[in-house]
Amino acid sequence: MNLIESRLRPWRALVLAVVVAAATPAVARPLPASAAIASAHPLATAAGEEILAAGGNAFDAAVAVSAALAVVEPYASGLGGGGFWLLHLAKSGRDVFVDGREVAPAAATPGMYLDASGKPVPGLTLDGALAAGIPGQPAGLAHIASRYGRLPLARSLAPAIRLAEQGVPVHRRMTTGLRFRRPAAEKSPGFMAVFYPGGVVPEEGALIRQPDLAATLRRLAENGSDGFYRGETAERLVAGVRAAGGIWTLEDLAGYRVRERVPLRVSYHGATLISAPLPSAGGIGLAQMLNILAAYDLRAMDAATRKHLLVETMRRAYRDRAIYLGDPDFVSPPVEQLMHPFYAAGLRAGIRLDRATPSSALAAIGTDGSEGHDTTHFSIIDTKGNRVGGTLSINTWYGAAFIAPGTGVVLNNEMDDFTVKPGVANVFELVGAGSNAIAPGKRMLSSMSPTFIESPRGVAVVGTPGGSRIITMNLLATLTWLDGADAATMVSLKRFHHQYEPDVISYEDGAFTADELASLEARGHQLVRSERSFGNMNIVTWDYATGRIEAATDPRGTVVGQVY
Ligand code: GLY
């Protein structure tokens, strides 16, 4: 029994209701003055707007935006991947978390990426057909449309089908990713044919058409989930994957199921956060960090001390992520206890404001015992007050860089989000334990965490890609909103991050002043300025008093701009 378990055990039976609840009563307030969509690409936002104009609600728009992102950001998310959609149903006040995360195929085994000496084989979880989990996004879209939408699935998918058929202009993030992924892509003729016409990376501005993807989308539109998970699409996917050394079967696809889960709720200084439950680590991490911070007066602190304190809360939450978290259908992490204020008080007691706690001084990960620059997030509010936060992914740039011939579907490499070996870091330098080990049908732990912040002032729908940094980016955005900032400030805020291991603060240029850097170093922190910017946050906010709606997209994510 490690230190944390000994702290948790005595009150393991304590209340569940503190942190997990199903519904909030609808509150009478002025409706939003307009609808708003913030996404990573203007053509995806336009797809959502088209569906709202056609009489769709926020949920129909979410389907349209998700599908369009699959076409215009093929490096970030798509039908070959998965995602989480956090929904707020204005009429009932209910919040729902739609879990369309990928699962491991039935033939997957814990040691499938290890060599004979027990070492992970480089690249095997990242490149090619063996790296791909069974996709969840198509089932998620069909589920949202049929259960929550007002329009038929086919109507909401129409903009994406049109974009795939007519072509979309190539932008810089597309070409940067293609250059980077070329060595893996060269092993997939299906991928090369779509994204390297004539064998070369296309010019920015050239049109890229995806007719196979359009046909796959049409089969989904016409037949719902079965149009992807059974029949022609499924047969092509399985044939292509198996021919390239993968282990998918038709039964894996036919057996895929979306899960609806109860979102996590946490109170902080008069606000309520509604966020992602397992198999996302995001809501739990956010709750843990806010629970630790709740006892401090952050506004009364000097900036360096405040940032030091945030780093210490990040360190502790990510340590627990590594030790405890995994798919709740397979393991039973002590979620209620981890999110309980008493537990936060215990963690808080170990924090010194004058000195960093080395990660090695915290109880270590047992030996029994993961996230995406290339994910995407969108936020939507409609004029009835329905909301959607969607974070979708195929994991790293262009996922596995693999397309089963004739499908147009870029497959994910989310198998890398499992713990391939305890203590061995994944692509996001995340370590884990047995709770996140590979098992057939299991969902790999995620950091994707679409979140609603409800405060007396109004609502913010928040989320971002950024792999392991997603959770800390959401924390920084939350604190900024609660300090009174607008959406534009939240998305452009300079960011910093700590994830327990490696024991460093990584930060964007501008996140700290020279004095703050000196002060953090004097406390014993190791700091590394990142060459890359963090995330691509897309936020919409609704001010209750005025009904005013704001949408803000991250300046880091402009389609012609900086690579993140
Ligand atoms: N692959 C990124 C995540 O799910 O967190």
mmCIF file of C-alpha atoms and ligand atoms in Angstrom, residues 84 101-102 279-280 321 370-373 375 393-396 413-414 417 426 428 430 444-449 466-468 470, ligand 1:
data_model
loop_
_atom_site.group_PDB
_atom_site.id
_atom_site.type_symbol
_atom_site.label_atom_id
_atom_site.label_comp_id
_atom_site.label_asym_id
_atom_site.label_seq_id
_atom_site.Cartn_x
_atom_site.Cartn_y
_atom_site.Cartn_z
ATOM 1 C CA PHE A 84 -15.490 13.151 -26.408
ATOM 2 C CA ARG A 101 -13.017 6.944 -27.502
ATOM 3 C CA GLU A 102 -11.243 4.203 -29.467
ATOM 4 C CA PRO A 279 -11.546 7.429 -19.592
ATOM 5 C CA SER A 280 -10.415 11.048 -19.713
ATOM 6 C CA ARG A 321 -3.086 10.367 -13.080
ATOM 7 C CA SER A 370 -0.238 9.917 -21.961
ATOM 8 C CA GLU A 371 -1.454 13.738 -25.834
ATOM 9 C CA GLY A 372 -2.051 15.693 -28.935
ATOM 10 C CA HIS A 373 -0.691 18.588 -30.721
ATOM 11 C CA THR A 375 -6.135 16.780 -31.721
ATOM 12 C CA SER A 393 -8.416 13.099 -31.987
ATOM 13 C CA ILE A 394 -6.500 10.619 -34.039
ATOM 14 C CA ASN A 395 -3.570 11.256 -31.636
ATOM 15 C CA THR A 396 -0.329 12.498 -33.259
ATOM 16 C CA ASN A 413 -2.472 5.815 -33.335
ATOM 17 C CA GLU A 414 -4.176 6.073 -29.976
ATOM 18 C CA ASP A 417 -2.035 6.355 -25.049
ATOM 19 C CA ASN A 426 4.665 7.591 -24.238
ATOM 20 C CA PHE A 428 3.725 12.877 -24.599
ATOM 21 C CA LEU A 430 3.467 10.514 -19.806
ATOM 22 C CA MET A 444 -6.921 4.043 -23.516
ATOM 23 C CA LEU A 445 -6.624 6.859 -20.968
ATOM 24 C CA SER A 446 -7.022 10.308 -22.477
ATOM 25 C CA SER A 447 -6.399 13.905 -21.491
ATOM 26 C CA MET A 448 -9.078 15.315 -23.779
ATOM 27 C CA SER A 449 -11.426 17.255 -21.580
ATOM 28 C CA GLY A 466 -2.331 19.680 -26.713
ATOM 29 C CA GLY A 467 -1.841 16.145 -25.449
ATOM 30 C CA SER A 468 -0.872 15.886 -21.820
ATOM 31 C CA ILE A 470 -4.746 19.827 -22.218
HETATM 32 N N1 GLY B 1 -4.436 11.178 -27.756
HETATM 33 C C1 GLY B 1 -4.638 12.277 -26.937
HETATM 34 C C2 GLY B 1 -5.587 12.066 -25.818
HETATM 35 O O1 GLY B 1 -6.528 11.364 -25.959
HETATM 36 O O2 GLY B 1 -5.428 12.596 -24.754
#
